[in-house]
Coordinates of C-alpha atoms in Angstrom, one line a residue:
Chain Z
M1 CA 44.0 35.9 7.0
K2 CA 43.3 38.2 4.1
N3 CA 39.7 39.0 3.2
R4 CA 39.9 37.8 -0.3
H5 CA 41.2 34.4 0.9
L6 CA 38.3 34.2 3.3
I7 CA 35.8 35.0 0.5
I8 CA 37.3 32.5 -1.9
F9 CA 37.3 29.8 0.8
A10 CA 33.7 30.6 1.7
I11 CA 32.6 30.4 -1.9
V12 CA 34.2 27.0 -2.3
V13 CA 32.6 25.7 0.9
V14 CA 29.1 27.0 0.0
L15 CA 29.4 25.6 -3.5
I16 CA 30.3 22.1 -2.2
Q17 CA 27.5 22.4 0.3
M18 CA 24.9 23.3 -2.3
T19 CA 25.9 20.9 -5.0
V20 CA 27.7 17.9 -3.5
L21 CA 26.6 17.2 0.0
H22 CA 23.0 16.5 -0.8
I23 CA 24.0 13.0 -1.9
F24 CA 25.2 12.1 1.6
N25 CA 21.7 12.5 3.1
I26 CA 20.3 10.3 5.8
S27 CA 16.5 10.5 6.0
S28 CA 16.7 13.7 3.9
V29 CA 19.0 15.3 6.5
V30 CA 22.2 16.8 4.9
P31 CA 25.5 17.5 6.7
N32 CA 26.1 21.2 7.1
L33 CA 29.7 21.8 6.0
T34 CA 29.3 25.6 6.1
L35 CA 28.4 25.4 9.8
V36 CA 31.3 23.0 10.5
M37 CA 33.8 25.3 8.7
V38 CA 32.5 28.3 10.7
V39 CA 33.1 26.4 14.0
V40 CA 36.5 25.1 12.9
S41 CA 37.5 28.6 11.8
T42 CA 36.8 30.0 15.2
L43 CA 39.3 27.5 16.6
V44 CA 42.1 27.9 14.1
L45 CA 41.8 31.6 13.1
D46 CA 41.9 34.8 15.1
E47 CA 38.7 36.3 16.3
V48 CA 38.2 39.0 13.7
S49 CA 39.0 36.6 10.8
A50 CA 36.7 34.0 12.2
V51 CA 33.8 36.4 12.5
K52 CA 34.5 37.8 9.0
Y53 CA 34.5 34.3 7.6
A54 CA 31.2 33.5 9.3
V55 CA 29.7 36.7 7.8
F56 CA 30.9 35.9 4.3
S57 CA 29.6 32.3 4.5
G58 CA 26.3 33.4 5.8
A59 CA 25.9 36.1 3.2
L60 CA 26.7 33.7 0.4
L61 CA 24.1 31.2 1.7
D62 CA 21.5 33.9 2.1
I63 CA 22.0 35.2 -1.4
L64 CA 22.3 31.9 -3.2
I65 CA 19.8 29.7 -1.3
G66 CA 18.5 31.5 1.7
R67 CA 15.0 32.5 2.5
G68 CA 15.8 36.0 3.7
L69 CA 18.8 38.1 3.5
G70 CA 20.6 38.3 6.9
V71 CA 19.2 35.1 8.5
N72 CA 22.4 33.0 8.0
I73 CA 24.7 35.9 8.4
L74 CA 23.2 36.6 11.8
A75 CA 23.2 33.0 12.9
F76 CA 26.9 32.4 11.8
M77 CA 28.1 35.7 13.1
L78 CA 26.6 35.2 16.5
L79 CA 27.9 31.7 16.6
A80 CA 31.5 32.6 15.7
Y81 CA 31.5 35.6 18.1
F82 CA 30.2 33.5 21.1
I83 CA 32.5 30.6 20.4
C84 CA 35.5 33.0 20.3
K85 CA 34.4 34.8 23.4
T86 CA 33.5 31.8 25.5
T87 CA 36.4 29.5 24.5
G88 CA 39.3 31.9 24.2
S89 CA 42.7 30.5 25.0
S90 CA 41.5 28.3 27.9
L91 CA 40.3 25.6 25.5
F92 CA 42.0 22.2 25.1
K93 CA 42.4 22.3 21.4
D94 CA 44.2 18.9 21.3
S95 CA 41.2 17.1 22.6
V96 CA 38.8 15.5 20.2
A97 CA 36.0 16.3 22.6
T98 CA 36.4 20.0 21.8
P99 CA 35.2 19.9 18.1
V100 CA 32.6 17.3 19.0
L101 CA 31.0 19.5 21.7
L102 CA 31.3 22.7 19.7
I103 CA 29.9 21.2 16.5
S104 CA 27.0 19.5 18.3
G105 CA 26.2 22.7 20.3
S106 CA 26.4 24.8 17.1
T107 CA 24.1 22.4 15.2
V108 CA 21.5 22.7 18.0
F109 CA 21.9 26.5 18.1
L110 CA 21.5 26.9 14.3
F111 CA 18.4 24.7 14.3
M112 CA 16.8 26.6 17.1
F113 CA 17.7 30.0 15.6
L114 CA 16.2 29.0 12.2
A115 CA 13.1 27.7 14.1
F116 CA 12.8 31.0 15.8
M117 CA 13.1 33.0 12.5
N118 CA 10.7 30.6 10.8
Y119 CA 8.1 31.0 13.5
F120 CA 8.1 34.8 13.0
S121 CA 7.9 34.4 9.2
V122 CA 5.5 31.5 8.8
G123 CA 3.8 31.4 12.2
H124 CA 4.2 27.7 13.0
L125 CA 6.9 25.5 14.5
K126 CA 8.1 22.3 13.0
P127 CA 6.8 19.1 14.6
L128 CA 8.8 18.2 17.8
F129 CA 9.5 14.5 16.8
W130 CA 10.7 15.6 13.4
S131 CA 12.9 18.3 14.9
I132 CA 14.6 15.9 17.4
K133 CA 15.2 13.4 14.6
V134 CA 16.7 16.0 12.3
I135 CA 18.9 17.5 15.1
L136 CA 20.3 14.0 16.1
I137 CA 21.0 12.9 12.6
Q138 CA 22.6 16.2 11.7
I139 CA 24.8 16.2 14.9
I140 CA 26.2 12.8 13.8
L141 CA 26.7 13.8 10.2
N142 CA 28.3 17.2 11.1
N143 CA 30.7 15.4 13.5
I144 CA 31.6 12.8 10.9
I145 CA 32.8 15.5 8.5
G146 CA 33.8 18.0 11.2
V147 CA 36.2 16.1 13.4
P148 CA 38.6 15.0 10.6
I149 CA 38.6 18.6 9.2
Y150 CA 39.3 20.0 12.7
V151 CA 42.2 17.5 13.3
F152 CA 43.7 18.3 9.9
A153 CA 43.4 22.1 10.5
I154 CA 44.9 21.9 14.0
S155 CA 47.8 19.7 12.9
R156 CA 48.6 22.1 10.0
R157 CA 48.5 25.1 12.4
Y158 CA 50.9 23.4 14.9
R159 CA 53.2 22.4 12.1
K160 CA 53.4 26.0 10.9
R161 CA 54.0 27.3 14.4
Y162 CA 56.9 24.9 15.3
Chain K
M1 CA 48.7 47.0 13.2
R2 CA 45.4 48.6 14.3
K3 CA 43.7 46.7 17.1
E4 CA 40.0 47.4 18.0
S5 CA 39.1 47.5 21.7
P6 CA 36.7 44.8 23.0
R7 CA 34.0 47.4 23.7
I8 CA 34.1 48.6 20.0
K9 CA 33.9 45.0 18.8
S10 CA 30.9 44.3 21.0
W11 CA 29.2 47.5 19.8
V12 CA 29.9 46.5 16.1
I13 CA 28.3 43.1 16.8
V14 CA 25.2 44.6 18.6
V15 CA 24.6 47.1 15.8
S16 CA 25.1 44.4 13.1
V17 CA 22.6 42.1 14.9
I18 CA 19.9 44.9 15.0
V19 CA 20.5 45.8 11.3
L20 CA 20.5 42.2 10.2
F21 CA 17.3 41.5 12.1
I22 CA 15.6 44.4 10.4
I23 CA 16.9 43.3 6.9
A24 CA 15.9 39.7 7.6
G25 CA 12.4 40.8 8.7
F26 CA 11.9 42.7 5.4
T27 CA 13.2 39.9 3.2
M28 CA 11.8 36.8 4.9
D29 CA 8.7 36.9 2.7
G30 CA 10.8 36.8 -0.5
R31 CA 11.2 39.8 -2.8
K32 CA 9.4 40.4 -6.1
N33 CA 12.6 41.6 -7.7
M34 CA 16.0 40.4 -6.6
P35 CA 18.5 43.2 -6.2
A36 CA 21.0 43.4 -9.0
P37 CA 24.2 42.5 -7.0
E38 CA 22.5 39.4 -5.7
S39 CA 21.3 38.4 -9.1
F40 CA 24.8 39.0 -10.5
M41 CA 26.4 36.9 -7.8
G42 CA 24.1 34.0 -8.7
K43 CA 24.9 34.5 -12.3
V44 CA 28.7 34.3 -11.7
I45 CA 28.4 31.2 -9.6
R46 CA 25.8 29.4 -11.7
P47 CA 28.2 27.8 -14.2
F48 CA 30.4 26.3 -11.4
Q49 CA 27.2 25.3 -9.6
T50 CA 25.8 23.6 -12.7
V51 CA 28.9 21.6 -13.5
L52 CA 29.4 20.5 -9.8
Y53 CA 25.7 19.6 -9.3
K54 CA 25.5 17.6 -12.6
S55 CA 28.7 15.7 -11.9
T56 CA 27.5 14.8 -8.4
S57 CA 24.0 13.8 -9.6
A58 CA 25.6 11.6 -12.3
V59 CA 27.7 9.8 -9.7
S60 CA 24.7 9.5 -7.4
Q61 CA 22.5 8.0 -10.2
K62 CA 25.2 5.4 -10.8
L63 CA 25.3 4.4 -7.2
R64 CA 21.5 4.5 -6.6
P65 CA 21.0 0.8 -7.4
V66 CA 23.4 -0.2 -4.7
R67 CA 21.7 2.2 -2.2
D68 CA 18.2 1.0 -3.1
L69 CA 19.0 -2.7 -2.9
F70 CA 17.4 -3.1 0.5
S71 CA 14.2 -1.3 -0.3
L72 CA 13.5 -3.2 -3.5
Y73 CA 11.4 -5.9 -1.9
K74 CA 9.2 -3.4 -0.1
E75 CA 8.9 -1.3 -3.3
N76 CA 8.0 -4.3 -5.4
K77 CA 5.2 -5.3 -3.0
M78 CA 3.9 -1.7 -3.1
L79 CA 4.0 -1.5 -6.9
K80 CA 2.0 -4.8 -7.1
E81 CA -0.8 -3.3 -4.9
E82 CA -0.7 -0.1 -7.0
L83 CA -1.0 -2.1 -10.2
L84 CA -4.3 -3.6 -9.0
V85 CA -5.7 -0.2 -8.3
T86 CA -4.5 1.2 -11.5
R87 CA -6.1 -1.6 -13.6
K88 CA -9.5 -0.7 -12.1
E89 CA -8.8 3.0 -12.8
L90 CA -7.9 2.3 -16.3
I91 CA -11.3 0.8 -17.1
H92 CA -13.0 3.8 -15.5
Q93 CA -10.7 6.2 -17.4
T94 CA -11.4 4.5 -20.8
M95 CA -15.1 5.1 -20.2
L96 CA -14.4 8.7 -19.3
R97 CA -12.2 9.3 -22.3
E98 CA -15.0 8.5 -24.7
E99 CA -17.1 11.0 -22.9
F100 CA -14.3 13.5 -23.1
E101 CA -13.8 13.1 -26.8
D102 CA -17.5 13.9 -27.3
L103 CA -17.1 17.0 -25.2
K104 CA -14.1 18.1 -27.2
K105 CA -16.1 17.8 -30.4
L106 CA -18.8 19.8 -28.9
R107 CA -16.3 22.5 -27.8
K108 CA -15.0 22.7 -31.3
A109 CA -18.5 23.0 -32.7
L110 CA -19.3 25.8 -30.3
N111 CA -16.0 27.6 -31.1
Y112 CA -15.2 27.7 -27.3
S113 CA -11.5 28.5 -26.5
I114 CA -9.8 27.8 -23.2
R115 CA -6.5 28.9 -21.9
N116 CA -4.1 26.1 -21.3
S117 CA -1.5 27.7 -19.1
L118 CA 0.4 24.4 -18.6
S119 CA 1.6 24.6 -22.2
K120 CA 3.5 27.8 -21.3
S121 CA 5.8 25.9 -19.0
V122 CA 9.6 26.3 -19.1
T123 CA 11.9 23.3 -18.3
A124 CA 14.5 23.9 -15.7
E125 CA 17.2 21.9 -13.9
V126 CA 18.0 21.9 -10.2
I127 CA 21.5 23.2 -9.6
G128 CA 21.7 23.6 -5.8
R129 CA 20.1 22.8 -2.6
N130 CA 19.6 24.4 0.8
P131 CA 21.7 22.8 3.5
S132 CA 19.6 23.8 6.6
N133 CA 17.1 20.9 6.5
F134 CA 14.7 23.6 7.7
Y135 CA 13.4 25.0 4.4
N136 CA 12.9 22.7 1.5
M137 CA 14.5 25.0 -1.0
F138 CA 16.5 24.6 -4.1
V139 CA 17.9 26.6 -7.0
I140 CA 16.9 26.2 -10.6
N141 CA 18.7 27.5 -13.8
V142 CA 15.9 29.7 -15.2
G143 CA 14.9 33.2 -14.1
Q144 CA 13.4 36.4 -15.3
N145 CA 15.0 36.1 -18.8
K146 CA 12.6 33.2 -19.4
G147 CA 9.6 35.0 -17.9
I148 CA 9.9 33.3 -14.5
V149 CA 8.8 35.6 -11.6
K150 CA 7.9 35.2 -7.9
N151 CA 5.1 32.8 -7.3
S152 CA 5.5 30.9 -10.6
M153 CA 4.4 27.4 -10.1
V154 CA 6.9 24.6 -10.1
Y155 CA 6.0 20.9 -10.9
N156 CA 7.3 17.8 -12.4
G157 CA 5.9 14.5 -13.7
S158 CA 5.1 13.3 -10.1
G159 CA 3.1 16.4 -9.2
L160 CA 3.2 19.9 -7.7
I161 CA 6.6 20.9 -6.1
G162 CA 6.1 24.4 -5.0
Q163 CA 6.5 28.0 -6.1
V164 CA 9.3 30.4 -7.1
Y165 CA 10.4 32.3 -4.0
E166 CA 12.7 34.8 -5.7
S167 CA 14.1 35.0 -9.2
G168 CA 17.3 36.5 -10.6
D169 CA 18.2 37.1 -14.2
D170 CA 18.9 33.4 -15.1
W171 CA 18.3 31.6 -11.8
S172 CA 15.6 31.3 -9.2
K173 CA 15.0 30.0 -5.7
V174 CA 12.1 27.5 -5.3
L175 CA 10.3 26.8 -2.1
S176 CA 8.4 23.5 -1.7
I177 CA 4.7 23.2 -0.9
S178 CA 5.5 21.6 2.4
D179 CA 7.2 24.8 3.5
S180 CA 5.3 27.2 1.4
K181 CA 3.5 30.1 3.1
G182 CA 0.9 30.3 0.3
A183 CA -2.0 27.9 0.4
V184 CA -3.0 25.8 -2.6
S185 CA -6.5 25.5 -3.7
F186 CA -7.3 21.8 -4.4
Q187 CA -10.0 19.6 -5.9
I188 CA -10.6 15.9 -5.4
L189 CA -9.6 13.9 -8.5
D190 CA -13.0 12.2 -8.8
S191 CA -15.6 13.1 -11.3
K192 CA -18.4 12.3 -8.8
R193 CA -17.1 14.2 -5.8
K194 CA -15.8 17.5 -7.1
F195 CA -15.2 19.1 -3.7
N196 CA -12.8 22.0 -3.4
G197 CA -10.7 23.1 -0.5
I198 CA -7.4 24.6 0.6
V199 CA -4.2 22.7 1.5
K200 CA -1.0 24.1 2.9
G201 CA 2.3 22.9 4.4
N202 CA 2.5 22.6 8.2
G203 CA 6.3 22.3 8.3
G204 CA 6.2 18.5 8.5
E205 CA 6.2 15.9 5.7
N206 CA 2.4 16.1 5.1
L207 CA 0.2 18.9 4.0
E208 CA -2.9 19.9 6.0
G209 CA -6.1 21.3 4.5
Y210 CA -9.8 21.6 4.8
F211 CA -12.9 21.7 2.5
Y212 CA -15.1 24.7 1.8
D213 CA -18.2 22.5 2.0
E214 CA -19.1 20.9 5.3
K215 CA -20.9 18.1 3.3
A216 CA -17.7 17.2 1.4
V217 CA -16.7 13.6 1.5
A218 CA -13.1 12.6 1.4
M219 CA -11.6 9.2 1.8
I220 CA -8.1 7.9 2.6
G221 CA -6.4 7.3 -0.7
D222 CA -8.2 10.0 -2.6
K223 CA -5.9 11.9 -5.0
I224 CA -6.1 15.7 -5.0
M225 CA -5.1 18.2 -7.7
T226 CA -4.9 22.0 -8.1
S227 CA -8.3 23.5 -8.7
G228 CA -7.2 26.5 -10.7
V229 CA -8.3 29.0 -8.1
G230 CA -5.5 31.4 -7.1
I231 CA -2.0 31.4 -8.6
Y232 CA -1.8 27.7 -9.5
P233 CA -3.4 26.5 -12.8
R234 CA -5.8 23.7 -12.7
G235 CA -4.9 20.0 -13.2
V236 CA -1.6 19.5 -11.4
I237 CA -1.6 16.5 -9.1
I238 CA -0.7 17.3 -5.5
G239 CA -0.8 14.1 -3.5
T240 CA -2.9 11.4 -1.7
V241 CA -5.2 11.9 1.3
V242 CA -3.7 10.0 4.3
D243 CA -6.0 11.2 7.0
V244 CA -9.6 12.6 7.2
N245 CA -11.1 14.4 10.2
N246 CA -13.7 16.9 11.2
D247 CA -12.9 20.3 12.7
D248 CA -15.0 20.7 15.9
K249 CA -15.0 24.5 15.6
T250 CA -15.8 25.1 11.9
L251 CA -17.5 21.7 11.3
L252 CA -15.6 21.5 8.1
P253 CA -13.9 18.2 7.0
T254 CA -10.1 18.4 7.3
I255 CA -7.5 16.3 5.6
K256 CA -3.8 15.4 5.7
V257 CA -2.1 14.9 2.3
K258 CA 1.1 13.1 1.5
P259 CA 2.7 14.9 -1.5
Y260 CA 3.6 12.7 -4.5
V261 CA 6.9 14.5 -5.1
N262 CA 10.0 13.4 -3.2
F263 CA 11.6 16.8 -2.9
N264 CA 15.1 15.3 -2.4
K265 CA 15.0 13.5 -5.7
V266 CA 13.9 16.3 -7.8
N267 CA 16.4 17.1 -10.5
R268 CA 14.4 18.5 -13.4
V269 CA 11.3 20.6 -13.1
M270 CA 8.7 22.6 -15.1
V271 CA 7.9 26.2 -14.3
I272 CA 4.9 28.3 -15.3
P273 CA 4.3 31.9 -14.4
P274 CA 1.4 32.6 -12.1
V275 CA -2.1 32.8 -13.5
K276 CA -2.3 36.6 -12.9
E277 CA 0.7 37.0 -15.2
F278 CA -1.3 35.3 -18.0
K279 CA -4.3 37.5 -17.4
E280 CA -2.0 40.6 -17.7
E281 CA -0.4 39.1 -20.8
K282 CA -3.8 38.5 -22.4
Q283 CA -4.9 42.0 -21.6
N284 CA -1.8 43.4 -23.2
E285 CA -2.4 41.3 -26.3
K286 CA -5.9 42.9 -26.6

């Protein structure tokens, strides 16, 4: 996929994330479309494009609403790279369990990564009960939007191939 | 087509991780001046952001009565209780007002001028929100062109919201007090108990703080406001005391405060530059 397509796509996703998704909050927890799209991109794009897309999305988030430049780039880049490396071609891409597991795992990873960065910046951790509540709600919300997007993306990919 | 070897890819990732860690480390505290490319990026995206955010908010406002249907009974009960307290306060305030009018006349007679920094505030609209659920951060549509700089105070009709974290040409990032690194100097909103202290976010829903005076008396339900010490001007309401304790080590009374502002429902805010900026401005005028 061309870089400019990846950038335009990342801009659209980040814009939707910042302006639209806040109305779908449950107990102040918002679904993370940017994260979901990074996970889906690792499954439907080649490795280099997926990592590039992750970097573009992270950079946009850092510039437009992030607390420090590099935090989201780092998180998304590592996420995309590890998903590509660990899953490879051995993954059952037809199974719904694949996106569910990857999105859930990525949500936990992102939360822990941000907690780590926040600890170094502010010097305190978020309360445990609050953290568990947020992670559980966000896993549910991310899967609600992530699974249909994944199914749609995979079906389009197969249609193109055959 | 050129194909990189896995070893080169791994090295690129490792180097990127190190570089990004260093950049993040330097920028995590927020920068006084946002670099021009970042400011420009925000400027380009701002019109789209404004249109999308306003449309979404309009739809959300229309649907709010349906969403709030189940919480109406609880809210009604709470409002009735608040009304009783407010009636008592009204009587007290009426008495204080008369006293205040007398003091105003005295101030005029003595030709004593005070700086009212709250009158310098700029109105702004929220045009974007952080998705991480980790930092309570949002974007507003005013920036350096309206005199808004890092650490400018952000508030609305409900109370103190937070401070400007970084500002571009015509947009700024705002960090809420619950996440803010900077502490807020407060004062109890009671003419008989003018105790001061410091309150700051602990990452959770409530703020935590302590009094300077070990003899300070605080009660659950007390309202606190900014005291004017530090970057925040005096007189902006912060929240209600929900817990009072004593620190065994320092022997100072500690409190937990529930902020008045619901950060997820903030759509319009007021921003005022930090107190230091006013001092500099005043010196320049002289």
